[in-house]
Amino acid sequence: MCELCLQHGEGKKWYEVMRNYSQELYSQNNREKYAQEFIANSQTSMLPMIEKMAEMKKHKPALYRPYRSIGTRYMKRNHIGQVVPLEDALQVLERAQSITRIPCVCRSAIKGVKNARYCFALGMDPFKVFGGFPELKGSLEVLTLEQAKALVAQFDQEGLVHSIWTFKTPFIGALCNCDQDCMAYKSTVSLEVMEVMYKAEYLAHIDPAECVGCRNCMKYCQFGAIEYSSLDQKCCVNLEKCYGCGLCRSGCKKDAVSIEAKALF
């Protein structure tokens, strides 16, 4: 089990614990104010900070290492994420007390796309948290559970990775549907400057008896975890790189791909 499960899971996956979605928890420790400040910072300072750390890692590694340690500890306390496969993402929505579709702050900061509505705020009053941001306020959409589930299933088919996020850990306040423009992806995976997005509680498995070597699953993997053997003409999963998102299943027409709990590997 991951660090979050050990600390906040009560013997289960941490995102299966109802308290981590509760209004009682949300009302503590100025979480609403923190969410507002996070949105403001994500628009202006977060991407430059990631890029600065990448430069520091490259040119001043001795200075970078303590910055990484301090930054990682801060993010674990305040805003940490974990990848979840589709079935767990749908269960997360079932536990949330409210669901609001909002524009993605990462795509806004990195690509300048202001209305890419791929993210969901969970258990928050959207107009209190986002009402002070004109670029967000006009795009807020309160969803029913069934509407949210349908969108997440659609995003899964589009190859977007589902991840849950805390606003002052362990309160789960967001479900995001990410591509490689995600700032957490850049920080954790592509630039490897700070670990802010944990792997899922699962790993992918490709049944060699069913795999026909079409390599379509490779197109869906954002983590470079699927490899192709020219000798065997089959695909296989690099377990060290796999994040357990399960998107590779969407690309397989032969149902050769599955995900299994890490404990089974």
PDB file of C-alpha atoms in Angstrom:
ATOM      1  CA  MET A   1       0.000   0.000   0.000  1.00  0.00           C
ATOM      2  CA  CYS A   2       1.156   3.545  -0.656  1.00  0.00           C
ATOM      3  CA  GLU A   3       2.196   6.082   1.958  1.00  0.00           C
ATOM      4  CA  LEU A   4      -1.206   7.776   1.760  1.00  0.00           C
ATOM      5  CA  CYS A   5      -2.983   4.481   2.444  1.00  0.00           C
ATOM      6  CA  LEU A   6      -0.797   3.768   5.450  1.00  0.00           C
ATOM      7  CA  GLN A   7      -1.405   7.215   6.936  1.00  0.00           C
ATOM      8  CA  HIS A   8      -5.030   7.856   5.995  1.00  0.00           C
ATOM      9  CA  GLY A   9      -6.526   4.569   4.792  1.00  0.00           C
ATOM     10  CA  GLU A  10      -7.700   2.867   7.993  1.00  0.00           C
ATOM     11  CA  GLY A  11      -6.608  -0.458   6.506  1.00  0.00           C
ATOM     12  CA  LYS A  12      -8.090   0.313   3.070  1.00  0.00           C
ATOM     13  CA  LYS A  13      -7.097   2.419   0.107  1.00  0.00           C
ATOM     14  CA  TRP A  14      -7.064   5.969   1.445  1.00  0.00           C
ATOM     15  CA  TYR A  15      -9.594   7.152  -1.153  1.00  0.00           C
ATOM     16  CA  GLU A  16     -12.068   4.504   0.029  1.00  0.00           C
ATOM     17  CA  VAL A  17     -12.405   6.230   3.418  1.00  0.00           C
ATOM     18  CA  MET A  18     -15.502   8.452   3.530  1.00  0.00           C
ATOM     19  CA  ARG A  19     -13.993  10.816   6.088  1.00  0.00           C
ATOM     20  CA  ASN A  20     -11.493  11.989   3.467  1.00  0.00           C
ATOM     21  CA  TYR A  21     -14.420  13.492   1.506  1.00  0.00           C
ATOM     22  CA  SER A  22     -16.360  14.858   4.492  1.00  0.00           C
ATOM     23  CA  GLN A  23     -17.523  18.414   5.019  1.00  0.00           C
ATOM     24  CA  GLU A  24     -16.281  18.135   8.590  1.00  0.00           C
ATOM     25  CA  LEU A  25     -12.740  17.614   7.315  1.00  0.00           C
ATOM     26  CA  TYR A  26     -13.102  20.285   4.622  1.00  0.00           C
ATOM     27  CA  SER A  27     -14.161  22.865   7.213  1.00  0.00           C
ATOM     28  CA  GLN A  28     -10.925  22.416   9.171  1.00  0.00           C
ATOM     29  CA  ASN A  29      -7.497  24.043   8.714  1.00  0.00           C
ATOM     30  CA  ASN A  30      -8.668  26.826   6.360  1.00  0.00           C
ATOM     31  CA  ARG A  31      -9.022  24.425   3.446  1.00  0.00           C
ATOM     32  CA  GLU A  32     -11.366  26.715   1.517  1.00  0.00           C
ATOM     33  CA  LYS A  33      -8.858  29.571   1.729  1.00  0.00           C
ATOM     34  CA  TYR A  34      -6.058  27.212   0.718  1.00  0.00           C
ATOM     35  CA  ALA A  35      -8.042  26.105  -2.360  1.00  0.00           C
ATOM     36  CA  GLN A  36      -8.512  29.744  -3.396  1.00  0.00           C
ATOM     37  CA  GLU A  37      -4.811  30.477  -2.935  1.00  0.00           C
ATOM     38  CA  PHE A  38      -3.885  27.338  -4.849  1.00  0.00           C
ATOM     39  CA  ILE A  39      -5.970  28.386  -7.849  1.00  0.00           C
ATOM     40  CA  ALA A  40      -4.375  31.835  -7.838  1.00  0.00           C
ATOM     41  CA  ASN A  41      -0.840  30.422  -7.609  1.00  0.00           C
ATOM     42  CA  SER A  42      -1.460  27.797 -10.283  1.00  0.00           C
ATOM     43  CA  GLN A  43      -2.251  30.556 -12.759  1.00  0.00           C
ATOM     44  CA  THR A  44       0.959  32.498 -12.155  1.00  0.00           C
ATOM     45  CA  SER A  45       3.795  30.921 -10.194  1.00  0.00           C
ATOM     46  CA  MET A  46       3.564  27.125 -10.330  1.00  0.00           C
ATOM     47  CA  LEU A  47       4.938  26.490 -13.827  1.00  0.00           C
ATOM     48  CA  PRO A  48       7.872  28.924 -13.394  1.00  0.00           C
ATOM     49  CA  MET A  49       8.717  27.168 -10.115  1.00  0.00           C
ATOM     50  CA  ILE A  50       8.786  23.745 -11.834  1.00  0.00           C
ATOM     51  CA  GLU A  51      10.970  25.103 -14.640  1.00  0.00           C
ATOM     52  CA  LYS A  52      13.304  26.761 -12.128  1.00  0.00           C
ATOM     53  CA  MET A  53      13.721  23.465 -10.276  1.00  0.00           C
ATOM     54  CA  ALA A  54      14.491  21.683 -13.547  1.00  0.00           C
ATOM     55  CA  GLU A  55      17.241  24.217 -14.279  1.00  0.00           C
ATOM     56  CA  MET A  56      18.572  23.876 -10.734  1.00  0.00           C
ATOM     57  CA  LYS A  57      18.618  20.076 -11.049  1.00  0.00           C
ATOM     58  CA  LYS A  58      20.642  20.350 -14.239  1.00  0.00           C
ATOM     59  CA  HIS A  59      23.109  23.070 -13.282  1.00  0.00           C
ATOM     60  CA  LYS A  60      23.189  23.140  -9.449  1.00  0.00           C
ATOM     61  CA  PRO A  61      22.390  19.609  -8.233  1.00  0.00           C
ATOM     62  CA  ALA A  62      23.794  20.179  -4.724  1.00  0.00           C
ATOM     63  CA  LEU A  63      21.403  23.099  -4.244  1.00  0.00           C
ATOM     64  CA  TYR A  64      18.528  21.274  -5.943  1.00  0.00           C
ATOM     65  CA  ARG A  65      18.450  18.258  -3.613  1.00  0.00           C
ATOM     66  CA  PRO A  66      17.367  20.110  -0.426  1.00  0.00           C
ATOM     67  CA  TYR A  67      14.844  22.130  -2.463  1.00  0.00           C
ATOM     68  CA  ARG A  68      13.344  18.882  -3.760  1.00  0.00           C
ATOM     69  CA  SER A  69      13.129  17.436  -0.253  1.00  0.00           C
ATOM     70  CA  ILE A  70      11.488  20.554   1.203  1.00  0.00           C
ATOM     71  CA  GLY A  71       9.105  20.917  -1.741  1.00  0.00           C
ATOM     72  CA  THR A  72       8.055  17.268  -1.657  1.00  0.00           C
ATOM     73  CA  ARG A  73       7.288  17.431   2.065  1.00  0.00           C
ATOM     74  CA  TYR A  74       5.236  20.589   1.538  1.00  0.00           C
ATOM     75  CA  MET A  75       3.219  19.039  -1.281  1.00  0.00           C
ATOM     76  CA  LYS A  76       2.550  15.853   0.697  1.00  0.00           C
ATOM     77  CA  ARG A  77       1.022  17.966   3.459  1.00  0.00           C
ATOM     78  CA  ASN A  78      -1.032  20.160   1.170  1.00  0.00           C
ATOM     79  CA  HIS A  79      -1.629  19.052  -2.421  1.00  0.00           C
ATOM     80  CA  ILE A  80      -0.677  15.519  -3.382  1.00  0.00           C
ATOM     81  CA  GLY A  81      -2.206  13.357  -6.080  1.00  0.00           C
ATOM     82  CA  GLN A  82      -2.575   9.727  -7.031  1.00  0.00           C
ATOM     83  CA  VAL A  83      -3.422   8.076 -10.326  1.00  0.00           C
ATOM     84  CA  VAL A  84      -6.579   5.943 -10.261  1.00  0.00           C
ATOM     85  CA  PRO A  85      -8.012   3.634 -12.956  1.00  0.00           C
ATOM     86  CA  LEU A  86     -11.482   4.225 -14.371  1.00  0.00           C
ATOM     87  CA  GLU A  87     -13.371   1.941 -11.984  1.00  0.00           C
ATOM     88  CA  ASP A  88     -11.829   3.606  -8.929  1.00  0.00           C
ATOM     89  CA  ALA A  89     -12.400   7.076 -10.400  1.00  0.00           C
ATOM     90  CA  LEU A  90     -16.109   6.281 -10.715  1.00  0.00           C
ATOM     91  CA  GLN A  91     -16.195   5.155  -7.086  1.00  0.00           C
ATOM     92  CA  VAL A  92     -14.505   8.396  -6.039  1.00  0.00           C
ATOM     93  CA  LEU A  93     -17.342  10.307  -7.705  1.00  0.00           C
ATOM     94  CA  GLU A  94     -19.865   8.207  -5.790  1.00  0.00           C
ATOM     95  CA  ARG A  95     -18.288   9.259  -2.484  1.00  0.00           C
ATOM     96  CA  ALA A  96     -18.127  12.978  -3.285  1.00  0.00           C
ATOM     97  CA  GLN A  97     -20.816  15.175  -1.747  1.00  0.00           C
ATOM     98  CA  SER A  98     -20.879  17.462  -4.781  1.00  0.00           C
ATOM     99  CA  ILE A  99     -19.266  17.515  -8.225  1.00  0.00           C
ATOM    100  CA  THR A 100     -18.469  20.657 -10.222  1.00  0.00           C
ATOM    101  CA  ARG A 101     -16.872  20.611 -13.651  1.00  0.00           C
ATOM    102  CA  ILE A 102     -14.165  23.286 -13.899  1.00  0.00           C
ATOM    103  CA  PRO A 103     -11.541  24.397 -16.439  1.00  0.00           C
ATOM    104  CA  CYS A 104      -8.132  22.755 -16.084  1.00  0.00           C
ATOM    105  CA  VAL A 105      -5.638  25.174 -14.533  1.00  0.00           C
ATOM    106  CA  CYS A 106      -2.697  23.193 -15.948  1.00  0.00           C
ATOM    107  CA  ARG A 107      -3.841  23.473 -19.550  1.00  0.00           C
ATOM    108  CA  SER A 108      -4.536  27.154 -18.936  1.00  0.00           C
ATOM    109  CA  ALA A 109      -1.056  27.809 -17.529  1.00  0.00           C
ATOM    110  CA  ILE A 110       0.885  25.709 -20.047  1.00  0.00           C
ATOM    111  CA  LYS A 111      -1.129  25.984 -23.268  1.00  0.00           C
ATOM    112  CA  GLY A 112      -3.159  29.145 -22.647  1.00  0.00           C
ATOM    113  CA  VAL A 113      -6.391  27.182 -23.176  1.00  0.00           C
ATOM    114  CA  LYS A 114      -8.849  28.789 -20.769  1.00  0.00           C
ATOM    115  CA  ASN A 115     -11.909  26.566 -21.126  1.00  0.00           C
ATOM    116  CA  ALA A 116     -10.521  23.024 -21.190  1.00  0.00           C
ATOM    117  CA  ARG A 117     -13.071  21.580 -18.768  1.00  0.00           C
ATOM    118  CA  TYR A 118     -11.449  18.276 -17.844  1.00  0.00           C
ATOM    119  CA  CYS A 119     -11.355  18.634 -14.051  1.00  0.00           C
ATOM    120  CA  PHE A 120     -13.893  18.127 -11.277  1.00  0.00           C
ATOM    121  CA  ALA A 121     -13.978  19.914  -7.924  1.00  0.00           C
ATOM    122  CA  LEU A 122     -15.348  17.601  -5.234  1.00  0.00           C
ATOM    123  CA  GLY A 123     -17.159  18.572  -2.051  1.00  0.00           C
ATOM    124  CA  MET A 124     -16.558  22.316  -2.423  1.00  0.00           C
ATOM    125  CA  ASP A 125     -18.894  25.264  -2.879  1.00  0.00           C
ATOM    126  CA  PRO A 126     -17.712  26.172  -6.384  1.00  0.00           C
ATOM    127  CA  PHE A 127     -18.837  29.775  -6.271  1.00  0.00           C
ATOM    128  CA  LYS A 128     -17.063  30.444  -2.979  1.00  0.00           C
ATOM    129  CA  VAL A 129     -13.818  28.870  -4.123  1.00  0.00           C
ATOM    130  CA  PHE A 130     -13.763  29.865  -7.799  1.00  0.00           C
ATOM    131  CA  GLY A 131     -16.098  32.870  -7.856  1.00  0.00           C
ATOM    132  CA  GLY A 132     -13.230  35.326  -7.547  1.00  0.00           C
ATOM    133  CA  PHE A 133     -11.636  34.136 -10.793  1.00  0.00           C
ATOM    134  CA  PRO A 134     -13.532  35.532 -13.816  1.00  0.00           C
ATOM    135  CA  GLU A 135     -11.840  33.104 -16.219  1.00  0.00           C
ATOM    136  CA  LEU A 136     -13.236  30.190 -14.180  1.00  0.00           C
ATOM    137  CA  LYS A 137     -16.531  31.512 -12.855  1.00  0.00           C
ATOM    138  CA  GLY A 138     -18.315  31.525 -16.209  1.00  0.00           C
ATOM    139  CA  SER A 139     -17.387  27.895 -16.924  1.00  0.00           C
ATOM    140  CA  LEU A 140     -18.508  26.246 -13.677  1.00  0.00           C
ATOM    141  CA  GLU A 141     -21.020  23.435 -14.132  1.00  0.00           C
ATOM    142  CA  VAL A 142     -22.555  21.511 -11.253  1.00  0.00           C
ATOM    143  CA  LEU A 143     -22.998  17.901 -12.397  1.00  0.00           C
ATOM    144  CA  THR A 144     -25.146  15.006 -11.348  1.00  0.00           C
ATOM    145  CA  LEU A 145     -23.334  11.797 -10.487  1.00  0.00           C
ATOM    146  CA  GLU A 146     -24.412  10.161 -13.743  1.00  0.00           C
ATOM    147  CA  GLN A 147     -23.271  13.139 -15.828  1.00  0.00           C
ATOM    148  CA  ALA A 148     -19.863  13.084 -14.154  1.00  0.00           C
ATOM    149  CA  LYS A 149     -19.481   9.332 -14.622  1.00  0.00           C
ATOM    150  CA  ALA A 150     -20.330   9.588 -18.312  1.00  0.00           C
ATOM    151  CA  LEU A 151     -17.722  12.309 -18.814  1.00  0.00           C
ATOM    152  CA  VAL A 152     -14.998  10.379 -16.998  1.00  0.00           C
ATOM    153  CA  ALA A 153     -15.748   7.277 -19.090  1.00  0.00           C
ATOM    154  CA  GLN A 154     -15.519   9.445 -22.220  1.00  0.00           C
ATOM    155  CA  PHE A 155     -12.202  10.938 -21.064  1.00  0.00           C
ATOM    156  CA  ASP A 156     -10.908   7.417 -20.468  1.00  0.00           C
ATOM    157  CA  GLN A 157     -11.621   6.503 -24.087  1.00  0.00           C
ATOM    158  CA  GLU A 158      -9.813   9.694 -25.131  1.00  0.00           C
ATOM    159  CA  GLY A 159      -6.689   8.509 -23.312  1.00  0.00           C
ATOM    160  CA  LEU A 160      -6.739  10.882 -20.334  1.00  0.00           C
ATOM    161  CA  VAL A 161      -5.255   9.746 -17.022  1.00  0.00           C
ATOM    162  CA  HIS A 162      -7.520  10.036 -13.980  1.00  0.00           C
ATOM    163  CA  SER A 163      -6.002  11.309 -10.742  1.00  0.00           C
ATOM    164  CA  ILE A 164      -7.301  12.469  -7.364  1.00  0.00           C
ATOM    165  CA  TRP A 165      -5.914  15.462  -5.463  1.00  0.00           C
ATOM    166  CA  THR A 166      -5.896  16.691  -1.908  1.00  0.00           C
ATOM    167  CA  PHE A 167      -6.451  20.178  -0.601  1.00  0.00           C
ATOM    168  CA  LYS A 168      -4.552  19.910   2.642  1.00  0.00           C
ATOM    169  CA  THR A 169      -4.103  16.165   2.885  1.00  0.00           C
ATOM    170  CA  PRO A 170      -6.114  13.971   3.325  1.00  0.00           C
ATOM    171  CA  PHE A 171      -9.191  15.898   2.074  1.00  0.00           C
ATOM    172  CA  ILE A 172      -9.897  14.779  -1.505  1.00  0.00           C
ATOM    173  CA  GLY A 173     -11.068  17.857  -3.361  1.00  0.00           C
ATOM    174  CA  ALA A 174     -10.493  17.137  -7.041  1.00  0.00           C
ATOM    175  CA  LEU A 175     -10.581  14.482  -9.734  1.00  0.00           C
ATOM    176  CA  CYS A 176      -8.531  15.456 -12.774  1.00  0.00           C
ATOM    177  CA  ASN A 177      -8.303  13.917 -16.231  1.00  0.00           C
ATOM    178  CA  CYS A 178      -4.831  14.645 -17.476  1.00  0.00           C
ATOM    179  CA  ASP A 179      -2.586  14.566 -20.491  1.00  0.00           C
ATOM    180  CA  GLN A 180       1.111  15.389 -20.579  1.00  0.00           C
ATOM    181  CA  ASP A 181       0.383  19.111 -20.157  1.00  0.00           C
ATOM    182  CA  CYS A 182      -0.428  18.377 -16.501  1.00  0.00           C
ATOM    183  CA  MET A 183       1.969  20.270 -14.218  1.00  0.00           C
ATOM    184  CA  ALA A 184       2.104  17.286 -11.865  1.00  0.00           C
ATOM    185  CA  TYR A 185       3.083  15.063 -14.812  1.00  0.00           C
ATOM    186  CA  LYS A 186       5.856  17.469 -15.757  1.00  0.00           C
ATOM    187  CA  SER A 187       7.094  17.695 -12.182  1.00  0.00           C
ATOM    188  CA  THR A 188       6.949  13.961 -11.413  1.00  0.00           C
ATOM    189  CA  VAL A 189       7.418  12.152 -14.730  1.00  0.00           C
ATOM    190  CA  SER A 190       8.901  14.182 -17.574  1.00  0.00           C
ATOM    191  CA  LEU A 191      11.230  16.491 -15.593  1.00  0.00           C
ATOM    192  CA  GLU A 192      11.477  14.357 -12.423  1.00  0.00           C
ATOM    193  CA  VAL A 193      12.044  17.375 -10.189  1.00  0.00           C
ATOM    194  CA  MET A 194       9.575  16.558  -7.400  1.00  0.00           C
ATOM    195  CA  GLU A 195       7.223  13.688  -6.601  1.00  0.00           C
ATOM    196  CA  VAL A 196       3.716  15.099  -6.389  1.00  0.00           C
ATOM    197  CA  MET A 197       1.718  12.392  -8.184  1.00  0.00           C
ATOM    198  CA  TYR A 198       1.767   8.850  -6.796  1.00  0.00           C
ATOM    199  CA  LYS A 199       1.315   5.722  -8.872  1.00  0.00           C
ATOM    200  CA  ALA A 200      -1.973   3.840  -8.649  1.00  0.00           C
ATOM    201  CA  GLU A 201      -2.528   0.811  -6.431  1.00  0.00           C
ATOM    202  CA  TYR A 202      -2.439  -1.375  -9.552  1.00  0.00           C
ATOM    203  CA  LEU A 203      -0.135  -2.535 -12.318  1.00  0.00           C
ATOM    204  CA  ALA A 204      -1.031  -3.432 -15.885  1.00  0.00           C
ATOM    205  CA  HIS A 205      -0.592  -6.946 -17.269  1.00  0.00           C
ATOM    206  CA  ILE A 206      -0.638  -8.080 -20.891  1.00  0.00           C
ATOM    207  CA  ASP A 207      -1.593 -11.694 -21.543  1.00  0.00           C
ATOM    208  CA  PRO A 208       0.941 -12.925 -24.124  1.00  0.00           C
ATOM    209  CA  ALA A 209      -1.493 -15.593 -25.299  1.00  0.00           C
ATOM    210  CA  GLU A 210      -4.007 -12.921 -26.316  1.00  0.00           C
ATOM    211  CA  CYS A 211      -1.660 -10.138 -27.486  1.00  0.00           C
ATOM    212  CA  VAL A 212      -1.363  -9.899 -31.282  1.00  0.00           C
ATOM    213  CA  GLY A 213       1.384  -7.275 -31.233  1.00  0.00           C
ATOM    214  CA  CYS A 214      -0.687  -4.476 -32.768  1.00  0.00           C
ATOM    215  CA  ARG A 215       0.940  -1.944 -30.386  1.00  0.00           C
ATOM    216  CA  ASN A 216      -2.223   0.116 -30.109  1.00  0.00           C
ATOM    217  CA  CYS A 217      -1.937  -0.013 -26.311  1.00  0.00           C
ATOM    218  CA  MET A 218       1.375   1.833 -26.574  1.00  0.00           C
ATOM    219  CA  LYS A 219      -0.423   4.859 -28.018  1.00  0.00           C
ATOM    220  CA  TYR A 220      -2.513   5.155 -24.858  1.00  0.00           C
ATOM    221  CA  CYS A 221       0.326   4.923 -22.336  1.00  0.00           C
ATOM    222  CA  GLN A 222       1.521   8.363 -21.222  1.00  0.00           C
ATOM    223  CA  PHE A 223       4.305   6.882 -19.109  1.00  0.00           C
ATOM    224  CA  GLY A 224       6.265   4.899 -21.692  1.00  0.00           C
ATOM    225  CA  ALA A 225       5.577   1.725 -19.736  1.00  0.00           C
ATOM    226  CA  ILE A 226       4.612  -0.574 -22.621  1.00  0.00           C
ATOM    227  CA  GLU A 227       7.378  -2.142 -24.658  1.00  0.00           C
ATOM    228  CA  TYR A 228       7.319  -4.186 -27.851  1.00  0.00           C
ATOM    229  CA  SER A 229       9.424  -7.265 -28.521  1.00  0.00           C
ATOM    230  CA  SER A 230      10.329  -7.665 -32.192  1.00  0.00           C
ATOM    231  CA  LEU A 231      11.427 -11.204 -31.435  1.00  0.00           C
ATOM    232  CA  ASP A 232       8.151 -12.293 -29.838  1.00  0.00           C
ATOM    233  CA  GLN A 233       5.979  -9.788 -31.728  1.00  0.00           C
ATOM    234  CA  LYS A 234       4.205  -9.091 -28.445  1.00  0.00           C
ATOM    235  CA  CYS A 235       3.838  -6.160 -26.075  1.00  0.00           C
ATOM    236  CA  CYS A 236       4.742  -6.307 -22.402  1.00  0.00           C
ATOM    237  CA  VAL A 237       4.582  -3.947 -19.428  1.00  0.00           C
ATOM    238  CA  ASN A 238       7.625  -2.375 -17.808  1.00  0.00           C
ATOM    239  CA  LEU A 239       6.465  -2.617 -14.188  1.00  0.00           C
ATOM    240  CA  GLU A 240       8.943   0.009 -13.001  1.00  0.00           C
ATOM    241  CA  LYS A 241       7.415   2.622 -15.292  1.00  0.00           C
ATOM    242  CA  CYS A 242       3.765   1.573 -15.038  1.00  0.00           C
ATOM    243  CA  TYR A 243       1.469   3.981 -13.160  1.00  0.00           C
ATOM    244  CA  GLY A 244      -1.494   1.602 -13.120  1.00  0.00           C
ATOM    245  CA  CYS A 245      -3.863   4.017 -14.866  1.00  0.00           C
ATOM    246  CA  GLY A 246      -5.359   1.230 -16.992  1.00  0.00           C
ATOM    247  CA  LEU A 247      -5.650   3.330 -20.140  1.00  0.00           C
ATOM    248  CA  CYS A 248      -3.823   0.661 -22.116  1.00  0.00           C
ATOM    249  CA  ARG A 249      -6.995  -1.418 -21.795  1.00  0.00           C
ATOM    250  CA  SER A 250      -8.847   1.153 -23.894  1.00  0.00           C
ATOM    251  CA  GLY A 251      -6.397   0.635 -26.733  1.00  0.00           C
ATOM    252  CA  CYS A 252      -6.580  -3.156 -26.808  1.00  0.00           C
ATOM    253  CA  LYS A 253      -9.154  -4.668 -29.172  1.00  0.00           C
ATOM    254  CA  LYS A 254      -8.323  -8.209 -28.038  1.00  0.00           C
ATOM    255  CA  ASP A 255      -8.937  -7.713 -24.295  1.00  0.00           C
ATOM    256  CA  ALA A 256      -5.366  -8.828 -23.682  1.00  0.00           C
ATOM    257  CA  VAL A 257      -4.688  -6.090 -21.113  1.00  0.00           C
ATOM    258  CA  SER A 258      -5.841  -6.059 -17.502  1.00  0.00           C
ATOM    259  CA  ILE A 259      -4.860  -4.341 -14.281  1.00  0.00           C
ATOM    260  CA  GLU A 260      -4.136  -6.185 -11.061  1.00  0.00           C
ATOM    261  CA  ALA A 261      -3.551  -5.079  -7.477  1.00  0.00           C
ATOM    262  CA  LYS A 262       0.141  -4.535  -6.794  1.00  0.00           C
ATOM    263  CA  ALA A 263       0.011  -7.144  -4.037  1.00  0.00           C
ATOM    264  CA  LEU A 264      -0.466  -9.824  -6.719  1.00  0.00           C
ATOM    265  CA  PHE A 265       2.844  -9.035  -8.436  1.00  0.00           C
TER     266      PHE A 265
END
